[in-house]
Coordinates of C-alpha atoms in Angstrom, one line a residue:
Chain A
M296 CA 100.2 77.6 107.7
M297 CA 98.8 77.2 104.2
V298 CA 97.2 73.9 105.4
L299 CA 95.8 75.5 108.5
L300 CA 94.0 78.3 106.7
P301 CA 91.4 76.0 104.8
I302 CA 91.0 74.0 108.0
A303 CA 90.2 77.2 110.0
L304 CA 87.9 78.3 107.2
I305 CA 85.9 75.0 107.2
V306 CA 85.7 74.7 110.9
S307 CA 84.5 78.2 111.2
L308 CA 81.8 77.5 108.6
Q309 CA 80.6 74.5 110.6
C310 CA 80.3 76.2 113.9
G311 CA 77.5 78.6 115.0
S312 CA 74.0 78.6 116.4
C313 CA 73.2 75.7 114.2
S314 CA 76.2 73.4 113.5
I315 CA 76.7 71.8 110.1
G316 CA 79.0 68.9 109.3
P317 CA 82.0 69.4 107.0
I318 CA 80.5 67.4 104.1
D319 CA 77.1 69.2 104.5
V320 CA 79.1 72.5 104.3
F321 CA 80.3 71.7 100.8
K322 CA 76.9 70.3 99.7
A323 CA 75.1 73.3 100.9
I324 CA 77.4 75.7 99.3
F325 CA 78.0 74.2 95.9
I326 CA 75.2 71.6 95.2
D327 CA 72.0 72.0 97.2
K328 CA 71.3 75.7 96.7
T329 CA 67.8 75.7 98.0
S330 CA 68.3 74.3 101.6
V331 CA 68.2 76.2 104.8
N332 CA 71.9 75.4 105.2
H333 CA 72.6 77.1 102.0
Q334 CA 70.9 80.2 103.2
I335 CA 72.8 80.2 106.5
L336 CA 76.2 79.5 104.9
W337 CA 75.9 81.6 101.8
N338 CA 74.3 84.7 103.3
V339 CA 75.7 84.7 106.7
R340 CA 78.7 82.6 107.5
L341 CA 80.7 82.5 104.4
P342 CA 80.9 86.2 103.8
R343 CA 81.6 86.8 107.5
V344 CA 84.4 84.3 107.4
L345 CA 85.8 85.8 104.2
V346 CA 85.6 89.3 105.6
G347 CA 87.4 88.1 108.8
G348 CA 90.1 86.5 106.7
V349 CA 90.7 89.4 104.5
V350 CA 90.7 91.9 107.4
G351 CA 93.2 89.6 109.3
M352 CA 95.5 89.5 106.2
C353 CA 95.4 93.3 105.8
L354 CA 96.0 94.2 109.4
A355 CA 98.8 91.6 109.8
L356 CA 100.6 92.7 106.6
S357 CA 100.2 96.3 107.4
G358 CA 101.8 95.7 110.8
A359 CA 104.7 93.7 109.3
I360 CA 105.4 96.5 106.9
L361 CA 105.2 99.3 109.5
Q362 CA 107.4 97.5 112.0
G363 CA 110.0 97.2 109.3
V364 CA 109.8 100.6 107.8
L365 CA 109.7 102.3 111.2
R366 CA 112.3 100.1 112.7
N367 CA 110.1 99.9 115.7
P368 CA 108.8 96.7 117.1
L369 CA 105.9 98.5 118.7
A370 CA 104.7 99.9 115.4
A371 CA 101.2 98.9 114.4
P372 CA 98.6 100.4 112.0
N373 CA 97.5 102.7 114.8
I374 CA 100.9 104.4 115.1
I375 CA 100.7 106.2 111.8
G376 CA 97.2 107.5 112.5
V377 CA 95.2 105.0 110.6
S378 CA 93.0 103.9 113.6
S379 CA 92.6 107.2 115.2
G380 CA 91.7 108.8 111.8
A381 CA 89.2 106.0 111.1
G382 CA 87.9 106.1 114.7
F383 CA 87.3 109.9 114.7
A384 CA 85.5 109.8 111.4
G385 CA 83.4 106.8 112.5
F386 CA 82.6 108.5 115.8
V387 CA 81.5 111.8 114.1
I388 CA 79.1 109.9 111.8
L389 CA 77.8 107.5 114.5
I390 CA 77.3 110.1 117.1
V391 CA 76.6 113.4 115.3
F392 CA 74.9 112.1 112.2
P393 CA 73.4 108.8 113.3
D394 CA 71.1 108.8 110.3
L395 CA 74.1 108.3 108.0
T396 CA 75.3 105.1 109.7
R397 CA 75.7 103.3 106.4
L398 CA 78.3 105.8 105.5
V399 CA 80.5 104.7 108.4
P400 CA 82.9 102.4 106.3
A401 CA 83.4 105.0 103.6
G402 CA 83.9 107.8 106.2
A403 CA 86.3 105.6 108.3
F404 CA 88.3 104.8 105.1
I405 CA 88.7 108.4 104.2
G406 CA 89.4 109.4 107.8
A407 CA 92.1 106.8 108.0
L408 CA 93.9 107.9 104.9
A409 CA 93.5 111.6 105.7
S410 CA 95.1 111.3 109.1
T411 CA 97.9 109.2 107.8
L412 CA 98.6 111.9 105.2
A413 CA 98.5 114.4 108.0
V414 CA 101.0 112.4 110.1
Y415 CA 103.3 111.9 107.1
S416 CA 103.4 115.5 106.2
L417 CA 103.9 116.7 109.8
A418 CA 106.9 114.4 110.1
W419 CA 108.4 115.7 106.9
S420 CA 111.6 117.7 107.1
R421 CA 114.2 117.0 104.4
G422 CA 112.7 113.5 104.3
V423 CA 110.9 111.5 106.9
Q424 CA 112.8 110.0 109.7
P425 CA 111.1 106.9 111.3
L426 CA 111.3 108.4 114.8
R427 CA 109.7 111.7 113.8
L428 CA 107.0 109.7 112.1
V429 CA 106.3 107.7 115.1
L430 CA 106.2 110.8 117.3
A431 CA 103.9 112.7 114.8
G432 CA 101.6 109.7 114.8
V433 CA 101.4 109.6 118.6
A434 CA 100.6 113.3 118.7
V435 CA 97.9 113.2 116.0
S436 CA 96.4 110.1 117.6
S437 CA 96.1 111.6 120.9
L438 CA 94.6 114.8 119.4
L439 CA 91.9 112.7 117.6
G440 CA 91.5 110.6 120.7
A441 CA 90.7 113.8 122.6
G442 CA 88.1 114.6 119.9
M443 CA 86.5 111.2 120.3
S444 CA 86.3 111.4 124.1
T445 CA 84.7 114.9 123.7
L446 CA 82.1 113.5 121.5
M447 CA 81.3 110.8 123.9
I448 CA 80.9 113.3 126.8
F449 CA 78.6 115.6 124.8
Y450 CA 76.4 112.7 123.5
P451 CA 76.4 110.2 126.4
E452 CA 73.2 108.6 125.2
R453 CA 74.7 107.6 121.9
V454 CA 77.8 106.0 123.3
H455 CA 76.4 102.4 123.1
G456 CA 76.4 102.6 119.3
V457 CA 80.1 103.4 119.0
L458 CA 81.3 100.8 121.5
T459 CA 81.2 97.9 119.0
F460 CA 82.9 100.0 116.5
M461 CA 85.6 100.7 119.1
V462 CA 86.2 97.1 120.0
G463 CA 86.1 95.8 116.5
G464 CA 83.7 93.1 115.4
L465 CA 82.5 91.0 112.6
S466 CA 78.9 90.8 113.6
A467 CA 76.5 91.0 110.6
R468 CA 79.3 91.6 108.1
S469 CA 78.2 90.3 104.7
W470 CA 78.8 90.4 101.0
P471 CA 78.6 94.2 100.6
H472 CA 81.4 94.5 103.2
F473 CA 83.5 91.9 101.5
N474 CA 83.0 93.5 98.1
M475 CA 84.0 96.9 99.6
I476 CA 87.4 95.7 100.9
W477 CA 88.7 93.0 98.5
P478 CA 89.8 95.4 95.7
Y479 CA 91.8 97.4 98.0
A480 CA 93.2 94.4 99.8
L481 CA 94.2 92.7 96.5
A482 CA 95.8 95.9 95.2
A483 CA 97.8 96.5 98.3
I484 CA 98.9 92.8 98.6
S485 CA 100.0 92.7 94.9
I486 CA 102.1 95.8 95.3
S487 CA 103.5 94.4 98.5
I488 CA 104.9 91.4 96.5
F489 CA 107.5 93.7 95.1
L490 CA 108.6 95.2 98.4
P491 CA 110.1 92.7 100.8
T492 CA 113.6 92.8 99.5
R493 CA 113.6 96.6 99.6
L494 CA 112.2 96.6 103.1
N495 CA 115.0 94.2 104.2
I496 CA 117.6 96.5 102.8
L497 CA 115.9 99.6 104.2
S498 CA 116.1 98.0 107.7
L499 CA 119.9 98.2 107.4
G500 CA 119.7 102.0 107.8
D501 CA 119.2 104.8 105.3
D502 CA 122.8 105.3 104.4
A503 CA 123.4 101.6 103.8
A504 CA 120.2 101.3 101.8
T505 CA 121.2 104.2 99.6
G506 CA 124.5 102.5 99.1
L507 CA 122.7 99.5 97.8
G508 CA 120.7 101.5 95.4
V509 CA 117.4 101.7 97.2
H510 CA 115.7 105.1 96.8
V511 CA 115.1 105.5 100.5
E512 CA 112.4 108.3 100.7
R513 CA 110.4 106.9 97.7
T514 CA 110.5 103.3 99.0
R515 CA 109.4 104.5 102.5
L516 CA 106.5 106.5 101.1
I517 CA 105.3 103.6 99.0
L518 CA 105.6 101.2 101.9
I519 CA 103.7 103.6 104.2
A520 CA 101.0 104.2 101.6
V521 CA 100.5 100.4 101.1
A522 CA 100.3 99.8 104.9
A523 CA 97.8 102.7 105.3
L524 CA 95.7 101.4 102.5
L525 CA 95.7 97.9 103.9
A526 CA 94.8 99.0 107.4
A527 CA 92.3 101.6 106.3
S528 CA 90.3 99.1 104.3
A529 CA 90.3 96.7 107.2
V530 CA 89.4 99.2 109.9
S531 CA 86.6 100.7 107.8
V532 CA 84.7 97.4 107.8
V533 CA 85.3 95.9 111.2
G534 CA 86.1 99.0 113.4
L535 CA 89.2 99.5 115.6
L536 CA 90.5 96.0 115.6
G537 CA 94.0 96.8 117.1
F538 CA 95.6 93.6 118.1
V539 CA 96.3 91.8 114.9
G540 CA 98.5 94.3 113.4
L541 CA 100.9 94.4 116.3
I542 CA 101.0 90.9 117.5
V543 CA 100.7 88.7 114.3
P544 CA 103.9 90.0 112.7
H545 CA 105.8 89.3 115.9
M546 CA 104.4 85.8 116.2
C547 CA 105.4 85.2 112.6
R548 CA 108.9 86.6 113.2
K549 CA 109.4 84.2 116.0
L550 CA 108.2 81.3 113.8
V551 CA 109.9 82.1 110.5
G552 CA 112.5 84.7 111.2
P553 CA 113.0 88.3 110.2
D554 CA 113.3 87.9 106.4
N555 CA 110.4 89.9 105.0
R556 CA 110.3 87.8 101.9
I557 CA 109.0 85.0 104.1
L558 CA 107.5 87.2 106.8
F559 CA 105.0 88.8 104.5
P560 CA 103.3 85.7 103.3
A561 CA 103.5 84.2 106.8
S562 CA 101.8 87.3 108.3
L563 CA 99.0 87.1 105.6
F564 CA 98.2 83.5 106.4
C565 CA 98.6 83.9 110.2
G566 CA 96.5 87.1 110.3
A567 CA 93.6 85.4 108.4
I568 CA 93.7 82.3 110.5
I569 CA 93.8 84.1 113.8
V570 CA 90.9 86.4 113.0
I571 CA 88.7 83.5 111.7
I572 CA 89.5 81.3 114.8
C573 CA 88.9 84.1 117.2
D574 CA 85.6 85.1 115.6
T575 CA 84.5 81.5 115.6
I576 CA 85.2 81.3 119.2
G577 CA 83.4 84.6 119.9
R578 CA 80.3 83.3 118.1
V579 CA 80.2 79.8 119.8
L580 CA 81.4 80.5 123.3
L581 CA 78.5 82.2 124.9
D582 CA 75.9 81.4 122.2
P583 CA 73.5 83.1 121.6
I584 CA 75.4 86.1 122.8
E585 CA 78.2 87.1 120.6
I586 CA 81.5 88.3 121.9
P587 CA 83.2 90.8 119.5
V588 CA 86.3 89.3 117.8
G589 CA 88.5 92.1 119.2
I590 CA 87.9 91.0 122.8
I591 CA 88.5 87.3 122.1
M592 CA 91.7 88.2 120.2
A593 CA 93.1 90.1 123.1
L594 CA 92.1 87.4 125.6
I595 CA 93.7 84.5 123.7
G596 CA 96.4 86.4 121.7
A597 CA 98.1 88.2 124.5
P598 CA 98.8 85.2 126.7
F599 CA 99.8 83.2 123.7
F600 CA 102.2 86.0 122.6
L601 CA 103.7 86.0 126.2
F602 CA 104.1 82.2 125.9
L603 CA 106.1 82.6 122.7
L604 CA 108.3 85.3 124.2
K605 CA 109.1 83.0 127.1
E606 CA 109.8 80.0 124.9
R607 CA 112.2 82.1 122.8
K608 CA 114.1 83.1 125.9
K609 CA 114.6 79.5 126.9
S610 CA 115.9 78.5 123.5
A611 CA 118.2 81.5 123.1
Chain B
M436 CA 140.1 110.9 84.6
N437 CA 138.2 112.0 87.8
V438 CA 135.8 109.8 89.6
F439 CA 134.6 112.8 91.7
F440 CA 134.7 116.4 90.8
V441 CA 133.6 118.7 93.6
K442 CA 133.2 122.4 93.3
D443 CA 132.2 125.1 95.9
L444 CA 130.5 122.5 98.1
C445 CA 128.5 123.9 101.1
V446 CA 126.6 121.9 103.7
H447 CA 124.8 123.1 106.7
F448 CA 122.2 121.7 109.2
G449 CA 119.8 124.5 110.0
S450 CA 121.8 127.6 110.5
K451 CA 125.0 125.7 111.5
A452 CA 127.6 125.4 108.7
I453 CA 129.4 122.0 108.5
I454 CA 131.2 122.3 105.2
E455 CA 132.1 125.6 103.6
H456 CA 133.2 126.2 100.0
V457 CA 135.2 122.9 99.4
D458 CA 136.7 122.0 96.0
F459 CA 138.6 118.9 95.1
T460 CA 138.9 116.0 92.7
V461 CA 139.4 112.3 93.2
K462 CA 141.4 110.5 90.5
K463 CA 140.3 107.2 89.1
G464 CA 142.2 104.3 90.7
S465 CA 143.5 106.2 93.5
V466 CA 143.2 105.7 97.3
T467 CA 142.3 108.8 99.2
A468 CA 142.4 109.1 103.0
L469 CA 140.4 111.7 104.8
V470 CA 141.9 112.7 108.1
G471 CA 141.2 115.5 110.6
P472 CA 140.3 116.0 114.2
N473 CA 136.9 114.9 115.6
G474 CA 134.0 117.1 114.5
A475 CA 135.8 118.5 111.5
G476 CA 133.2 117.5 109.0
K477 CA 134.8 114.3 107.6
T478 CA 131.7 112.1 107.9
T479 CA 129.6 114.9 106.4
L480 CA 131.9 115.1 103.5
V481 CA 131.8 111.4 102.8
R482 CA 128.1 111.3 103.2
V483 CA 127.7 113.9 100.5
L484 CA 129.9 112.0 98.2
S485 CA 127.9 108.9 99.0
R486 CA 124.7 110.9 98.1
T487 CA 123.1 110.1 101.5
L488 CA 123.2 113.8 102.4
K489 CA 122.2 116.5 100.0
P490 CA 124.4 119.6 100.0
Q491 CA 122.9 123.2 100.1
S492 CA 125.0 124.3 97.3
G493 CA 127.8 123.3 95.0
K494 CA 128.4 120.9 92.3
I495 CA 129.4 117.2 92.6
L496 CA 130.2 115.2 89.4
Y497 CA 130.6 111.4 89.6
N498 CA 132.2 110.1 86.5
D499 CA 131.4 113.5 84.9
K500 CA 127.6 113.3 85.7
D501 CA 125.7 115.1 88.3
L502 CA 125.6 112.7 91.3
F503 CA 122.2 113.8 92.5
T504 CA 120.4 113.4 89.2
L505 CA 121.7 109.9 88.4
P506 CA 119.3 107.1 89.4
T507 CA 120.5 105.8 92.7
K508 CA 120.3 102.2 91.7
Q509 CA 122.5 102.9 88.7
I510 CA 125.1 104.6 90.9
A511 CA 125.0 101.6 93.2
K512 CA 126.3 99.3 90.4
T513 CA 129.7 101.1 90.5
L514 CA 129.8 102.8 93.9
A515 CA 129.6 101.0 97.2
L516 CA 129.5 102.4 100.7
L517 CA 130.4 101.4 104.2
P518 CA 128.5 104.0 106.3
Q519 CA 129.1 104.6 110.0
M520 CA 125.4 104.7 110.9
R521 CA 123.8 101.3 110.3
F522 CA 121.3 99.0 111.8
I523 CA 121.5 95.2 112.3
P524 CA 118.0 93.7 112.0
D525 CA 117.4 90.8 114.5
G526 CA 118.5 87.5 113.2
L527 CA 120.1 88.7 110.0
C528 CA 122.9 86.3 109.0
V529 CA 126.1 87.2 107.3
Q530 CA 125.4 85.4 104.0
T531 CA 122.0 87.2 103.6
L532 CA 123.7 90.6 104.2
V533 CA 126.3 89.9 101.6
E534 CA 123.6 88.8 99.2
Y535 CA 122.0 92.2 99.5
G536 CA 125.1 93.5 97.7
R537 CA 123.7 92.0 94.5
F538 CA 120.6 94.0 94.7
P539 CA 121.6 96.9 92.4
H540 CA 122.5 94.3 89.7
G541 CA 119.0 93.2 89.5
G542 CA 119.5 89.8 91.2
N543 CA 116.5 90.4 93.4
N544 CA 117.6 88.3 96.3
G545 CA 121.3 87.7 95.4
T546 CA 120.9 84.0 94.9
S547 CA 118.9 83.8 91.7
R548 CA 121.8 83.5 89.2
K549 CA 125.0 81.5 89.4
E550 CA 127.1 84.6 88.7
D551 CA 125.5 86.3 91.8
R552 CA 126.2 83.3 94.0
N553 CA 129.9 83.1 92.8
I554 CA 130.4 86.8 93.6
V555 CA 128.8 86.4 97.0
Q556 CA 131.2 83.5 97.7
W557 CA 134.1 85.5 96.5
A558 CA 133.3 88.4 98.7
M559 CA 133.0 86.3 101.7
A560 CA 136.3 84.4 100.9
K561 CA 138.1 87.7 100.4
T562 CA 137.0 89.0 103.8
H563 CA 137.4 85.7 105.7
T564 CA 133.8 85.6 106.7
L565 CA 132.9 82.2 105.1
H566 CA 133.3 80.2 108.2
F567 CA 130.6 82.2 110.1
R568 CA 128.3 82.9 107.1
H569 CA 125.3 81.4 108.8
T570 CA 125.7 83.2 112.1
P571 CA 123.4 86.1 112.9
L572 CA 125.3 89.4 112.6
A573 CA 124.3 90.5 116.1
R574 CA 126.1 87.6 117.7
L575 CA 129.5 88.5 116.1
S576 CA 132.3 90.7 117.4
G577 CA 132.7 94.3 116.2
G578 CA 135.6 93.3 113.9
E579 CA 133.7 90.3 112.4
Q580 CA 130.7 92.4 111.8
Q581 CA 132.9 95.1 110.0
R582 CA 134.3 92.4 107.7
A583 CA 130.7 91.2 106.9
W584 CA 129.7 94.8 105.9
I585 CA 132.8 95.0 103.7
A586 CA 131.9 91.7 102.2
M587 CA 128.5 93.2 101.3
A588 CA 130.1 96.2 99.7
L589 CA 132.5 94.0 97.7
A590 CA 129.6 91.9 96.5
Q591 CA 128.4 95.0 94.6
K592 CA 131.5 94.6 92.5
P593 CA 132.0 98.4 92.7
K594 CA 134.5 100.5 90.8
A595 CA 134.7 102.9 93.6
L596 CA 134.3 102.4 97.4
I597 CA 133.6 104.9 100.1
L598 CA 134.3 103.8 103.7
D599 CA 133.6 105.8 106.8
E600 CA 136.2 104.5 109.4
P601 CA 136.6 100.9 108.2
T602 CA 139.1 100.0 110.9
T603 CA 137.1 101.2 113.9
F604 CA 136.4 98.3 116.4
L605 CA 139.1 96.1 114.7
D606 CA 142.1 94.8 116.6
I607 CA 145.4 95.5 115.0
A608 CA 145.8 92.3 112.9
Y609 CA 142.4 92.9 111.3
Q610 CA 143.1 96.6 110.8
L611 CA 146.1 95.6 108.7
E612 CA 144.3 92.9 107.0
I613 CA 141.4 95.1 106.0
L614 CA 143.8 97.9 104.8
E615 CA 145.9 95.4 102.9
L616 CA 142.8 93.9 101.2
L617 CA 141.7 97.3 100.1
R618 CA 145.2 98.1 98.8
T619 CA 145.2 94.8 96.9
L620 CA 141.8 95.4 95.4
N621 CA 142.9 98.8 94.4
K622 CA 146.1 97.5 92.7
E623 CA 144.6 94.5 91.1
T624 CA 141.3 95.8 89.9
G625 CA 141.8 99.6 89.8
L626 CA 139.2 100.1 92.6
T627 CA 139.0 103.8 93.6
I628 CA 138.9 104.1 97.3
I629 CA 137.9 107.0 99.6
M630 CA 138.1 106.4 103.4
V631 CA 137.9 108.2 106.6
L632 CA 140.9 107.1 108.8
H633 CA 141.9 108.1 112.3
D634 CA 145.3 106.6 112.3
L635 CA 147.7 109.0 110.4
N636 CA 150.3 106.2 109.9
H637 CA 147.7 104.1 108.2
A638 CA 146.7 107.0 106.1
M639 CA 150.3 107.6 105.0
R640 CA 151.1 104.0 104.3
Y641 CA 147.8 102.9 102.4
S642 CA 146.8 106.0 100.4
D643 CA 148.0 107.9 97.3
S644 CA 146.4 111.1 98.5
I645 CA 145.5 112.6 101.8
M646 CA 142.8 115.1 102.6
I647 CA 143.0 117.1 105.8
V648 CA 139.6 118.4 106.9
R649 CA 139.4 120.8 109.8
D650 CA 137.0 123.4 110.8
K651 CA 134.5 123.1 107.9
K652 CA 137.3 123.5 105.3
L653 CA 139.5 121.3 103.2
R654 CA 142.9 122.4 104.6
S655 CA 145.1 120.5 102.2
I656 CA 145.1 117.7 99.7
G657 CA 148.0 115.8 98.1
P658 CA 150.5 113.0 98.5
S659 CA 151.2 112.2 102.2
H660 CA 154.8 113.6 102.3
D661 CA 153.5 117.0 101.1
V662 CA 150.4 117.1 103.3
L663 CA 151.5 115.6 106.6
T664 CA 154.6 117.6 107.8
R665 CA 155.8 118.5 111.2
E666 CA 154.3 121.9 110.7
S667 CA 150.9 120.8 109.4
L668 CA 150.6 118.3 112.3
R669 CA 151.3 121.0 114.7
M670 CA 148.7 123.3 113.0
E671 CA 145.9 120.9 112.2
F672 CA 146.3 118.2 114.7
S673 CA 147.8 120.1 117.6
I674 CA 150.6 117.6 118.1
D675 CA 154.4 118.0 118.3
S676 CA 155.9 115.1 116.4
D677 CA 158.8 113.7 114.4
I678 CA 158.5 112.1 111.1
H679 CA 160.8 109.1 110.2
W680 CA 161.1 107.0 107.1
D681 CA 159.8 103.5 107.3
S682 CA 162.2 101.8 104.9
R683 CA 160.6 98.4 105.1
N684 CA 157.1 99.7 103.9
N685 CA 158.5 102.7 102.0
C686 CA 156.5 105.4 103.6
P687 CA 156.8 108.1 106.2
Y688 CA 156.1 107.3 109.8
I689 CA 154.9 109.7 112.5
I690 CA 155.9 109.5 116.1
P691 CA 153.8 111.9 118.2
H692 CA 155.5 113.4 121.2
R693 CA 152.9 115.6 123.0
Q694 CA 149.8 117.7 122.6
I695 CA 150.3 121.4 121.9
H696 CA 147.8 124.0 123.3
H697 CA 147.5 126.8 120.8
E698 CA 147.1 130.2 122.4
G699 CA 143.5 131.2 122.2
A700 CA 142.5 128.1 120.2
L701 CA 139.7 125.8 121.3

């Protein structure tokens, strides 16, 4: 996987409306800084690919953490309210205050963290049980979902603007976006280096984890906070890209097993690779029309995931 | 010297009381068996001692320090648990589980230091789990799983061990083997053991002290021949029985005859 990531990166940089050879890619980025190729690569493709990679990492790691901490294979960043919070905040800005569109990422980020906090405190009762958290998440999400639908009904003429935000896309993402998310991503990923063993132990059950000296509530809070931070920073930049956080950790679990010490890095790499590849396909397939990466991911990812599931059954 | 000192302990869930005003002490190096009918509060009591459930009121001292203010990782260096409620993650193999037992001692993944590796080996050898150490836990039988969990607890190298029904799911040979193993560890290393048992004969044979818990209260505590008498078996367990002396194992032996239906009870 570590080999695949640079390959995906380079291939993605080559492809586009105007394709550039692998050697020219290096030349254009590092040596010949005046060429047209440099303009295309440096200002358009490179930041977009980097944003895609970081977003993929964030969402995949966030999903891996949440599936472990909630002991629920269906857990994904949207289950703790991240997506619905970001979505609602994004909708309000895009539909009600269309003049403030540039504030969408910041608003979505705050919305995501706020709704996660709401879900967490609603689930609290002498500690947070995973099931209560999942249920509170579903309830808050459907409430915010109703809010989004209401907005769409009241402002039908502005619905088009929110569609791309809903599907999730990397179109026109550039350096400002990258600079916005990498500090959060780096912080959250660095914290997560210390967490996999604790998450492994937590998955044995609360009582067994306490017996082994893991502070259950504190660890759970930290894990959820890290997952929320990762997902919020990703969602704020690309919109409601749902699929990566659910499927990539599962794919990785099939490939490398359930040990979070290996699963975390595997999810990071795999998430980046998949988002970059899918975005590349989306750009090239119907050129000059761009297909949002969220759609490509569901189209390719879902069948691939079903294939993995089937393979696993045969070998077991 | 007391490992546990418990004073006026009360636990309730919502408005429902589970444990009311319980006092007792557990001596260092002793084996204590908790017995009592279903729903009496045995599991709740051991969960409180395990610090996995916080009581509403009362005092619990562990080695003369407040159990709920000590850092949990520090407690885990000397106190190991075998809880009843636990999960088995998909694909987790026995050796990995046993390695988690080294977590409180700072060996982050249980394999970093030679000492950790030796202890993990020792724990698996003691519980006869070595030959399936690479098998996923989920594919093992109930008894094999139980031994793997006990190996994990032993890998913590605890001075005290709390077990909630350690012999459940085991066939009779392994029941004896586990209880013998615990007794041996107790004799050889002075390990203090507190366990919930269902089989009264096991409790009498393998413990120094028996606690009868029934109806939210600690009904009696003491050596088996004082606590388990024909009269108390009739009162607390609703059985009519004879008590014989097992001269081979030097302990009393209960032969139950029939259930008694108390007037107005239940």
